[in-house]
Amino acid sequence: MKKLQLYFSISILFILYSLTIFADKVAPYDPIEQNPMAGYASPHKIHIDKNGLYIFAQKYLTNQETYKKESLNTDKKYYLQFFTKNNLGEFKILSLKKEAKDNTHIYLFGADQLGRDLLSRIIHGAKPSLTIGFLGLIIIFPIGVLYGAISAYSGALIDNIMMRIAEAIMSFPSFYLLIILASLLPASLSNSERFALITLILSFTSWAGLSRVIRGMLLSIKSENYVISAELMGDKSINIINKHLIPQTFSYLIVAGTLAVPGFIIGESALSFLGFGINQPDPSWGNILSEAKELSNIITKPILLILPSSLIFLSVYSYNVIGDYLRDKFDPRNKL
């Protein structure tokens, strides 16, 4: 059963990151392209006949009684084509045939309030949501490992001071600290700048816990004979830390890194959901999900809630399954 969960998780992450890498090729449309007449358009149903796959064109009307936009299927067929280039020479996996190209769009999962293709926004929204974890690890691992190693190898006074600083950072409620720090970001920042700062904020709240674990591991290692021999031979402290202490933590770091990524994914999604992260019109899973928080949308357009939340759940679940597997694999007690 665990093997099956592992293979399923690896497959899910492979698919998600493949979509992220090739988002421009896979997504049918530009994620910020608006079609005002198609606000909250219903998902297209794909049909098949002897000529291939097709959809019916949708006509968008305003209900005179409720003053809400409604989409109605017409009897006009639009056939689909795969792996072609559009008029701009851009490669597209899915598009309409040339003779059918007009104002009709393919909304496989419907559209949002401004008529933007939901599928395209979900695919492009994976970029910040899935890449922030790796960027965060690049920051917290060198800081946390080096800080913990220096603390463990230094004398009692320096060790005590460094650990009190780490504990002070850990004592803050991390989620509320995230919201406070993110709310201080200037509104004039671009989304790329905001993304970089959010990565730093998430990293700032994460490195202290890692440093404490590394310190605890290295306190027992520094009394080993090979470390004492290196000291007696006059090797520099920084060389001892880099050559003899830190390499002993690599197996733990692999597991810790796998288990830390879900925290970054949830953190970025939560900040974007609350309006402190990636702002519209650029997509992320968090700000796509924020549109579904209205009760009317939950009832009438559940796909706005189901699609981004399912992807967040699957990505976090997959990383946790892989992390649990690696933890069991590297646990010395399982080798006895």
mmCIF file of C-alpha atoms in Angstrom:
data_model
loop_
_atom_site.group_PDB
_atom_site.id
_atom_site.type_symbol
_atom_site.label_atom_id
_atom_site.label_comp_id
_atom_site.label_asym_id
_atom_site.label_seq_id
_atom_site.Cartn_x
_atom_site.Cartn_y
_atom_site.Cartn_z
ATOM 1 C CA MET A 1 0.000 0.000 0.000
ATOM 2 C CA LYS A 2 2.832 2.410 0.870
ATOM 3 C CA LYS A 3 4.530 1.659 -2.438
ATOM 4 C CA LEU A 4 1.317 2.447 -4.293
ATOM 5 C CA GLN A 5 0.944 5.753 -2.422
ATOM 6 C CA LEU A 6 4.563 6.598 -3.188
ATOM 7 C CA TYR A 7 4.216 5.935 -6.928
ATOM 8 C CA PHE A 8 0.940 7.862 -7.004
ATOM 9 C CA SER A 9 2.562 10.836 -5.242
ATOM 10 C CA ILE A 10 5.581 10.854 -7.554
ATOM 11 C CA SER A 11 3.266 10.707 -10.582
ATOM 12 C CA ILE A 12 1.165 13.606 -9.278
ATOM 13 C CA LEU A 13 4.206 15.804 -8.672
ATOM 14 C CA PHE A 14 5.686 14.874 -12.049
ATOM 15 C CA ILE A 15 2.475 15.916 -13.807
ATOM 16 C CA LEU A 16 2.130 19.144 -11.825
ATOM 17 C CA TYR A 17 5.718 20.249 -12.370
ATOM 18 C CA SER A 18 5.565 19.284 -16.056
ATOM 19 C CA LEU A 19 2.511 21.522 -16.430
ATOM 20 C CA THR A 20 4.364 24.272 -14.584
ATOM 21 C CA ILE A 21 7.474 24.050 -16.769
ATOM 22 C CA PHE A 22 5.494 23.937 -20.018
ATOM 23 C CA ALA A 23 2.666 26.211 -18.886
ATOM 24 C CA ASP A 24 2.951 28.479 -21.928
ATOM 25 C CA LYS A 25 2.604 25.474 -24.230
ATOM 26 C CA VAL A 26 -0.107 23.625 -22.329
ATOM 27 C CA ALA A 27 -2.419 26.457 -21.278
ATOM 28 C CA PRO A 28 -4.986 27.227 -23.989
ATOM 29 C CA TYR A 29 -4.924 31.012 -23.370
ATOM 30 C CA ASP A 30 -3.085 33.824 -21.700
ATOM 31 C CA PRO A 31 -4.112 33.622 -18.004
ATOM 32 C CA ILE A 32 -4.897 37.348 -17.839
ATOM 33 C CA GLU A 33 -6.796 37.521 -21.154
ATOM 34 C CA GLN A 34 -10.339 38.714 -20.447
ATOM 35 C CA ASN A 35 -13.571 38.022 -22.298
ATOM 36 C CA PRO A 36 -16.134 40.256 -20.530
ATOM 37 C CA MET A 37 -19.075 38.514 -22.177
ATOM 38 C CA ALA A 38 -17.949 35.148 -20.797
ATOM 39 C CA GLY A 39 -17.890 36.013 -17.097
ATOM 40 C CA TYR A 40 -18.495 32.841 -15.093
ATOM 41 C CA ALA A 41 -18.945 30.857 -18.296
ATOM 42 C CA SER A 42 -19.941 27.231 -17.780
ATOM 43 C CA PRO A 43 -17.431 24.487 -18.610
ATOM 44 C CA HIS A 44 -17.618 23.241 -22.187
ATOM 45 C CA LYS A 45 -18.580 19.637 -22.731
ATOM 46 C CA ILE A 46 -16.532 17.772 -25.335
ATOM 47 C CA HIS A 47 -18.440 15.669 -27.872
ATOM 48 C CA ILE A 48 -17.243 13.302 -30.564
ATOM 49 C CA ASP A 49 -18.425 12.314 -34.036
ATOM 50 C CA LYS A 50 -16.824 10.868 -37.152
ATOM 51 C CA ASN A 51 -14.977 14.129 -37.795
ATOM 52 C CA GLY A 52 -13.352 14.222 -34.376
ATOM 53 C CA LEU A 53 -13.800 15.996 -31.053
ATOM 54 C CA TYR A 54 -15.876 19.147 -30.925
ATOM 55 C CA ILE A 55 -17.625 21.593 -28.626
ATOM 56 C CA PHE A 56 -20.765 23.632 -29.112
ATOM 57 C CA ALA A 57 -20.355 27.381 -29.253
ATOM 58 C CA GLN A 58 -21.794 29.161 -26.256
ATOM 59 C CA LYS A 59 -23.915 32.268 -26.402
ATOM 60 C CA TYR A 60 -23.670 34.570 -23.391
ATOM 61 C CA LEU A 61 -26.802 36.424 -22.340
ATOM 62 C CA THR A 62 -27.941 38.501 -19.372
ATOM 63 C CA ASN A 63 -31.019 37.189 -17.609
ATOM 64 C CA GLN A 64 -33.435 40.095 -17.458
ATOM 65 C CA GLU A 65 -35.037 38.813 -14.260
ATOM 66 C CA THR A 66 -31.954 38.027 -12.208
ATOM 67 C CA TYR A 67 -29.513 40.314 -14.097
ATOM 68 C CA LYS A 68 -26.982 37.498 -14.100
ATOM 69 C CA LYS A 69 -24.961 36.290 -17.048
ATOM 70 C CA GLU A 70 -25.957 32.935 -18.446
ATOM 71 C CA SER A 71 -24.346 30.748 -21.083
ATOM 72 C CA LEU A 72 -26.399 28.792 -23.582
ATOM 73 C CA ASN A 73 -25.152 26.157 -25.988
ATOM 74 C CA THR A 74 -25.862 26.814 -29.671
ATOM 75 C CA ASP A 75 -25.993 24.196 -32.416
ATOM 76 C CA LYS A 76 -22.748 25.442 -33.979
ATOM 77 C CA LYS A 77 -19.909 22.941 -33.737
ATOM 78 C CA TYR A 78 -16.287 23.839 -33.272
ATOM 79 C CA TYR A 79 -13.820 21.024 -33.853
ATOM 80 C CA LEU A 80 -10.692 20.739 -31.751
ATOM 81 C CA GLN A 81 -7.144 20.195 -32.908
ATOM 82 C CA PHE A 82 -4.051 19.182 -31.008
ATOM 83 C CA PHE A 83 -0.335 19.996 -31.175
ATOM 84 C CA THR A 84 -0.536 22.880 -33.638
ATOM 85 C CA LYS A 85 0.754 26.433 -33.984
ATOM 86 C CA ASN A 86 -1.475 29.484 -33.864
ATOM 87 C CA ASN A 87 -1.285 32.592 -36.040
ATOM 88 C CA LEU A 88 1.545 33.953 -33.897
ATOM 89 C CA GLY A 89 3.614 30.801 -34.386
ATOM 90 C CA GLU A 90 3.041 29.675 -30.794
ATOM 91 C CA PHE A 91 2.802 25.940 -30.173
ATOM 92 C CA LYS A 92 -0.457 24.891 -28.537
ATOM 93 C CA ILE A 93 -1.543 21.459 -27.362
ATOM 94 C CA LEU A 94 -5.247 22.270 -27.705
ATOM 95 C CA SER A 95 -6.949 24.807 -29.962
ATOM 96 C CA LEU A 96 -9.847 25.291 -32.365
ATOM 97 C CA LYS A 97 -9.471 24.481 -36.032
ATOM 98 C CA LYS A 98 -8.530 27.430 -38.232
ATOM 99 C CA GLU A 99 -11.841 27.634 -40.038
ATOM 100 C CA ALA A 100 -13.674 27.915 -36.728
ATOM 101 C CA LYS A 101 -11.553 30.597 -35.104
ATOM 102 C CA ASP A 102 -13.602 33.618 -34.065
ATOM 103 C CA ASN A 103 -14.559 34.923 -30.651
ATOM 104 C CA THR A 104 -15.311 31.443 -29.367
ATOM 105 C CA HIS A 105 -13.043 30.160 -26.585
ATOM 106 C CA ILE A 106 -12.571 26.687 -25.172
ATOM 107 C CA TYR A 107 -13.530 26.757 -21.506
ATOM 108 C CA LEU A 108 -12.952 23.185 -20.392
ATOM 109 C CA PHE A 109 -13.322 24.215 -16.734
ATOM 110 C CA GLY A 110 -15.292 27.389 -17.264
ATOM 111 C CA ALA A 111 -14.219 30.998 -16.738
ATOM 112 C CA ASP A 112 -13.903 33.318 -13.768
ATOM 113 C CA GLN A 113 -15.757 36.547 -13.079
ATOM 114 C CA LEU A 114 -13.820 38.511 -15.716
ATOM 115 C CA GLY A 115 -14.088 35.826 -18.386
ATOM 116 C CA ARG A 116 -10.541 34.502 -17.943
ATOM 117 C CA ASP A 117 -10.034 30.828 -18.751
ATOM 118 C CA LEU A 118 -9.911 28.945 -15.443
ATOM 119 C CA LEU A 119 -7.763 26.103 -16.771
ATOM 120 C CA SER A 120 -5.111 28.519 -18.051
ATOM 121 C CA ARG A 121 -5.077 30.358 -14.738
ATOM 122 C CA ILE A 122 -4.759 27.110 -12.765
ATOM 123 C CA ILE A 123 -1.809 25.974 -14.907
ATOM 124 C CA HIS A 124 0.018 29.307 -14.686
ATOM 125 C CA GLY A 125 -0.968 29.676 -11.028
ATOM 126 C CA ALA A 126 1.096 26.589 -10.235
ATOM 127 C CA LYS A 127 4.308 28.536 -10.908
ATOM 128 C CA PRO A 128 4.392 30.575 -7.679
ATOM 129 C CA SER A 129 2.614 27.921 -5.624
ATOM 130 C CA LEU A 130 4.988 25.070 -6.518
ATOM 131 C CA THR A 131 8.307 26.880 -7.000
ATOM 132 C CA ILE A 132 8.265 28.814 -3.735
ATOM 133 C CA GLY A 133 9.145 25.671 -1.761
ATOM 134 C CA PHE A 134 12.425 25.075 -3.596
ATOM 135 C CA LEU A 135 13.389 28.734 -3.433
ATOM 136 C CA GLY A 136 12.664 28.731 0.294
ATOM 137 C CA LEU A 137 14.850 25.664 0.848
ATOM 138 C CA ILE A 138 17.745 27.393 -0.904
ATOM 139 C CA ILE A 139 17.492 30.109 1.760
ATOM 140 C CA ILE A 140 16.655 28.246 4.972
ATOM 141 C CA PHE A 141 18.971 25.258 4.554
ATOM 142 C CA PRO A 142 22.307 27.137 4.411
ATOM 143 C CA ILE A 143 21.220 29.472 7.223
ATOM 144 C CA GLY A 144 19.690 26.796 9.454
ATOM 145 C CA VAL A 145 22.461 24.233 8.947
ATOM 146 C CA LEU A 146 25.354 26.661 9.390
ATOM 147 C CA TYR A 147 23.716 28.389 12.358
ATOM 148 C CA GLY A 148 23.031 25.074 14.093
ATOM 149 C CA ALA A 149 26.525 23.759 13.335
ATOM 150 C CA ILE A 150 28.257 26.869 14.705
ATOM 151 C CA SER A 151 26.062 26.764 17.805
ATOM 152 C CA ALA A 152 26.866 23.091 18.435
ATOM 153 C CA TYR A 153 30.605 23.464 17.913
ATOM 154 C CA SER A 154 31.030 26.716 19.837
ATOM 155 C CA GLY A 155 31.386 27.032 23.574
ATOM 156 C CA ALA A 156 28.524 26.938 26.049
ATOM 157 C CA LEU A 157 28.117 30.740 26.207
ATOM 158 C CA ILE A 158 27.840 31.280 22.441
ATOM 159 C CA ASP A 159 25.659 28.177 22.109
ATOM 160 C CA ASN A 160 23.305 29.474 24.773
ATOM 161 C CA ILE A 161 23.010 32.937 23.173
ATOM 162 C CA MET A 162 22.447 31.550 19.678
ATOM 163 C CA MET A 163 19.768 29.107 20.831
ATOM 164 C CA ARG A 164 17.912 31.795 22.770
ATOM 165 C CA ILE A 165 17.771 33.879 19.573
ATOM 166 C CA ALA A 166 16.437 30.892 17.628
ATOM 167 C CA GLU A 167 13.863 30.170 20.330
ATOM 168 C CA ALA A 168 12.744 33.802 20.312
ATOM 169 C CA ILE A 169 12.027 33.569 16.594
ATOM 170 C CA MET A 170 10.240 30.225 17.049
ATOM 171 C CA SER A 171 8.087 31.639 19.873
ATOM 172 C CA PHE A 172 6.175 33.905 17.500
ATOM 173 C CA PRO A 173 2.993 32.334 16.069
ATOM 174 C CA SER A 174 4.290 31.734 12.560
ATOM 175 C CA PHE A 175 1.066 32.264 10.615
ATOM 176 C CA TYR A 176 0.202 35.527 12.343
ATOM 177 C CA LEU A 177 3.779 36.697 11.929
ATOM 178 C CA LEU A 178 3.486 35.907 8.218
ATOM 179 C CA ILE A 179 0.338 38.005 7.918
ATOM 180 C CA ILE A 180 1.895 40.935 9.821
ATOM 181 C CA LEU A 181 5.068 40.931 7.737
ATOM 182 C CA ALA A 182 3.207 40.442 4.451
ATOM 183 C CA SER A 183 0.779 43.265 5.272
ATOM 184 C CA LEU A 184 3.741 45.629 5.631
ATOM 185 C CA LEU A 185 4.753 45.130 1.998
ATOM 186 C CA PRO A 186 4.186 48.303 -0.074
ATOM 187 C CA ALA A 187 1.197 48.153 -2.412
ATOM 188 C CA SER A 188 3.344 49.508 -5.248
ATOM 189 C CA LEU A 189 5.421 46.320 -5.453
ATOM 190 C CA SER A 190 5.150 44.213 -8.580
ATOM 191 C CA ASN A 191 4.064 40.613 -8.173
ATOM 192 C CA SER A 192 7.560 39.332 -8.922
ATOM 193 C CA GLU A 193 8.988 41.561 -6.161
ATOM 194 C CA ARG A 194 6.160 40.557 -3.845
ATOM 195 C CA PHE A 195 6.838 36.877 -4.570
ATOM 196 C CA ALA A 196 10.528 37.309 -3.727
ATOM 197 C CA LEU A 197 9.721 39.040 -0.439
ATOM 198 C CA ILE A 198 7.103 36.435 0.506
ATOM 199 C CA THR A 199 9.739 33.754 -0.049
ATOM 200 C CA LEU A 200 12.072 35.616 2.313
ATOM 201 C CA ILE A 201 9.300 36.031 4.893
ATOM 202 C CA LEU A 202 8.406 32.332 4.807
ATOM 203 C CA SER A 203 12.095 31.450 5.076
ATOM 204 C CA PHE A 204 12.568 33.815 8.028
ATOM 205 C CA THR A 205 9.920 31.935 10.015
ATOM 206 C CA SER A 206 11.300 28.473 9.133
ATOM 207 C CA TRP A 207 15.082 28.378 9.615
ATOM 208 C CA ALA A 208 15.140 28.519 13.425
ATOM 209 C CA GLY A 209 13.461 25.140 13.924
ATOM 210 C CA LEU A 210 15.868 23.507 11.476
ATOM 211 C CA SER A 211 18.888 24.996 13.265
ATOM 212 C CA ARG A 212 17.783 23.521 16.610
ATOM 213 C CA VAL A 213 17.489 20.028 15.155
ATOM 214 C CA ILE A 214 20.888 20.306 13.439
ATOM 215 C CA ARG A 215 22.462 21.534 16.690
ATOM 216 C CA GLY A 216 21.043 18.564 18.581
ATOM 217 C CA MET A 217 22.391 16.111 16.020
ATOM 218 C CA LEU A 218 25.859 17.647 15.944
ATOM 219 C CA LEU A 219 26.241 17.865 19.725
ATOM 220 C CA SER A 220 26.480 14.075 19.812
ATOM 221 C CA ILE A 221 28.680 13.879 16.724
ATOM 222 C CA LYS A 222 31.337 16.405 17.784
ATOM 223 C CA SER A 223 32.586 14.061 20.509
ATOM 224 C CA GLU A 224 33.370 11.321 17.990
ATOM 225 C CA ASN A 225 37.000 10.221 17.631
ATOM 226 C CA TYR A 226 37.424 11.494 14.055
ATOM 227 C CA VAL A 227 36.301 15.003 15.096
ATOM 228 C CA ILE A 228 38.645 15.013 18.098
ATOM 229 C CA SER A 229 41.488 13.778 15.868
ATOM 230 C CA ALA A 230 40.889 16.625 13.435
ATOM 231 C CA GLU A 231 41.045 19.110 16.333
ATOM 232 C CA LEU A 232 44.289 17.614 17.639
ATOM 233 C CA MET A 233 45.824 17.847 14.162
ATOM 234 C CA GLY A 234 45.137 21.594 14.204
ATOM 235 C CA ASP A 235 42.409 21.670 11.589
ATOM 236 C CA LYS A 236 40.428 24.934 11.492
ATOM 237 C CA SER A 237 37.001 25.015 13.111
ATOM 238 C CA ILE A 238 35.256 25.974 9.860
ATOM 239 C CA ASN A 239 36.882 23.017 8.082
ATOM 240 C CA ILE A 240 35.809 20.626 10.825
ATOM 241 C CA ILE A 241 32.246 21.901 10.585
ATOM 242 C CA ASN A 242 32.165 21.632 6.771
ATOM 243 C CA LYS A 243 34.029 18.320 6.388
ATOM 244 C CA HIS A 244 33.072 16.305 9.458
ATOM 245 C CA LEU A 245 29.902 17.669 11.035
ATOM 246 C CA ILE A 246 27.538 18.952 8.329
ATOM 247 C CA PRO A 247 27.906 15.890 6.014
ATOM 248 C CA GLN A 248 26.533 13.725 8.845
ATOM 249 C CA THR A 249 23.188 15.553 8.560
ATOM 250 C CA PHE A 250 22.608 14.988 4.843
ATOM 251 C CA SER A 251 20.166 12.101 5.255
ATOM 252 C CA TYR A 252 18.085 14.169 7.665
ATOM 253 C CA LEU A 253 18.199 17.215 5.379
ATOM 254 C CA ILE A 254 16.791 15.222 2.465
ATOM 255 C CA VAL A 255 13.801 14.213 4.571
ATOM 256 C CA ALA A 256 13.431 17.680 6.145
ATOM 257 C CA GLY A 257 13.496 19.346 2.737
ATOM 258 C CA THR A 258 10.748 17.090 1.395
ATOM 259 C CA LEU A 259 8.579 17.738 4.441
ATOM 260 C CA ALA A 260 9.269 21.513 4.452
ATOM 261 C CA VAL A 261 8.025 22.197 0.911
ATOM 262 C CA PRO A 262 4.316 21.663 1.813
ATOM 263 C CA GLY A 263 4.608 24.390 4.435
ATOM 264 C CA PHE A 264 5.773 26.860 1.806
ATOM 265 C CA ILE A 265 2.974 25.841 -0.571
ATOM 266 C CA ILE A 266 0.322 26.296 2.118
ATOM 267 C CA GLY A 267 1.903 29.535 3.329
ATOM 268 C CA GLU A 268 1.962 31.147 -0.119
ATOM 269 C CA SER A 269 -1.569 29.942 -0.906
ATOM 270 C CA ALA A 270 -2.887 31.258 2.417
ATOM 271 C CA LEU A 271 -1.284 34.685 1.952
ATOM 272 C CA SER A 272 -2.584 34.978 -1.613
ATOM 273 C CA PHE A 273 -6.021 33.812 -0.461
ATOM 274 C CA LEU A 274 -6.112 36.579 2.157
ATOM 275 C CA GLY A 275 -4.882 39.205 -0.319
ATOM 276 C CA PHE A 276 -1.349 39.584 1.059
ATOM 277 C CA GLY A 277 0.406 37.479 -1.579
ATOM 278 C CA ILE A 278 0.272 37.373 -5.367
ATOM 279 C CA ASN A 279 -2.278 39.928 -6.528
ATOM 280 C CA GLN A 280 -4.621 39.894 -9.481
ATOM 281 C CA PRO A 281 -4.421 39.708 -12.436
ATOM 282 C CA ASP A 282 -1.437 37.332 -12.049
ATOM 283 C CA PRO A 283 -2.693 33.917 -10.964
ATOM 284 C CA SER A 284 -1.733 31.704 -8.062
ATOM 285 C CA TRP A 285 -3.739 28.900 -6.528
ATOM 286 C CA GLY A 286 -4.404 31.044 -3.475
ATOM 287 C CA ASN A 287 -5.917 34.061 -5.220
ATOM 288 C CA ILE A 288 -7.917 31.808 -7.572
ATOM 289 C CA LEU A 289 -9.352 30.107 -4.503
ATOM 290 C CA SER A 290 -10.207 33.470 -2.939
ATOM 291 C CA GLU A 291 -12.848 34.061 -5.611
ATOM 292 C CA ALA A 292 -14.721 31.004 -4.367
ATOM 293 C CA LYS A 293 -15.056 32.248 -0.779
ATOM 294 C CA GLU A 294 -18.371 33.929 -1.571
ATOM 295 C CA LEU A 295 -21.305 31.710 -0.610
ATOM 296 C CA SER A 296 -23.065 32.230 -3.949
ATOM 297 C CA ASN A 297 -19.996 30.969 -5.837
ATOM 298 C CA ILE A 298 -19.611 27.947 -3.550
ATOM 299 C CA ILE A 299 -23.172 26.921 -4.343
ATOM 300 C CA THR A 300 -23.448 27.809 -8.022
ATOM 301 C CA LYS A 301 -19.816 27.487 -9.190
ATOM 302 C CA PRO A 302 -18.189 24.866 -6.966
ATOM 303 C CA ILE A 303 -15.388 24.271 -9.477
ATOM 304 C CA LEU A 304 -13.828 27.586 -8.370
ATOM 305 C CA LEU A 305 -13.409 25.989 -4.943
ATOM 306 C CA ILE A 306 -12.788 22.370 -5.891
ATOM 307 C CA LEU A 307 -10.108 22.777 -8.572
ATOM 308 C CA PRO A 308 -7.455 24.935 -6.794
ATOM 309 C CA SER A 309 -8.073 23.390 -3.363
ATOM 310 C CA SER A 310 -7.738 19.873 -4.806
ATOM 311 C CA LEU A 311 -4.405 20.742 -6.407
ATOM 312 C CA ILE A 312 -3.104 22.267 -3.175
ATOM 313 C CA PHE A 313 -4.197 19.147 -1.304
ATOM 314 C CA LEU A 314 -2.656 16.752 -3.846
ATOM 315 C CA SER A 315 0.688 18.559 -3.933
ATOM 316 C CA VAL A 316 0.931 18.767 -0.125
ATOM 317 C CA TYR A 317 -0.202 15.142 0.260
ATOM 318 C CA SER A 318 2.330 13.936 -2.305
ATOM 319 C CA TYR A 319 5.242 15.698 -0.613
ATOM 320 C CA ASN A 320 4.206 14.326 2.785
ATOM 321 C CA VAL A 321 3.990 10.756 1.438
ATOM 322 C CA ILE A 322 7.448 11.031 -0.149
ATOM 323 C CA GLY A 323 8.837 12.606 3.022
ATOM 324 C CA ASP A 324 7.418 9.824 5.197
ATOM 325 C CA TYR A 325 8.895 7.213 2.870
ATOM 326 C CA LEU A 326 12.343 8.825 2.966
ATOM 327 C CA ARG A 327 12.163 9.170 6.744
ATOM 328 C CA ASP A 328 11.476 5.447 7.078
ATOM 329 C CA LYS A 329 14.199 4.692 4.547
ATOM 330 C CA PHE A 330 16.898 6.652 6.378
ATOM 331 C CA ASP A 331 15.777 5.676 9.905
ATOM 332 C CA PRO A 332 18.641 3.593 11.356
ATOM 333 C CA ARG A 333 16.194 1.676 13.541
ATOM 334 C CA ASN A 334 14.705 0.095 10.408
ATOM 335 C CA LYS A 335 18.128 -1.330 9.513
ATOM 336 C CA LEU A 336 18.572 -3.270 12.732
#
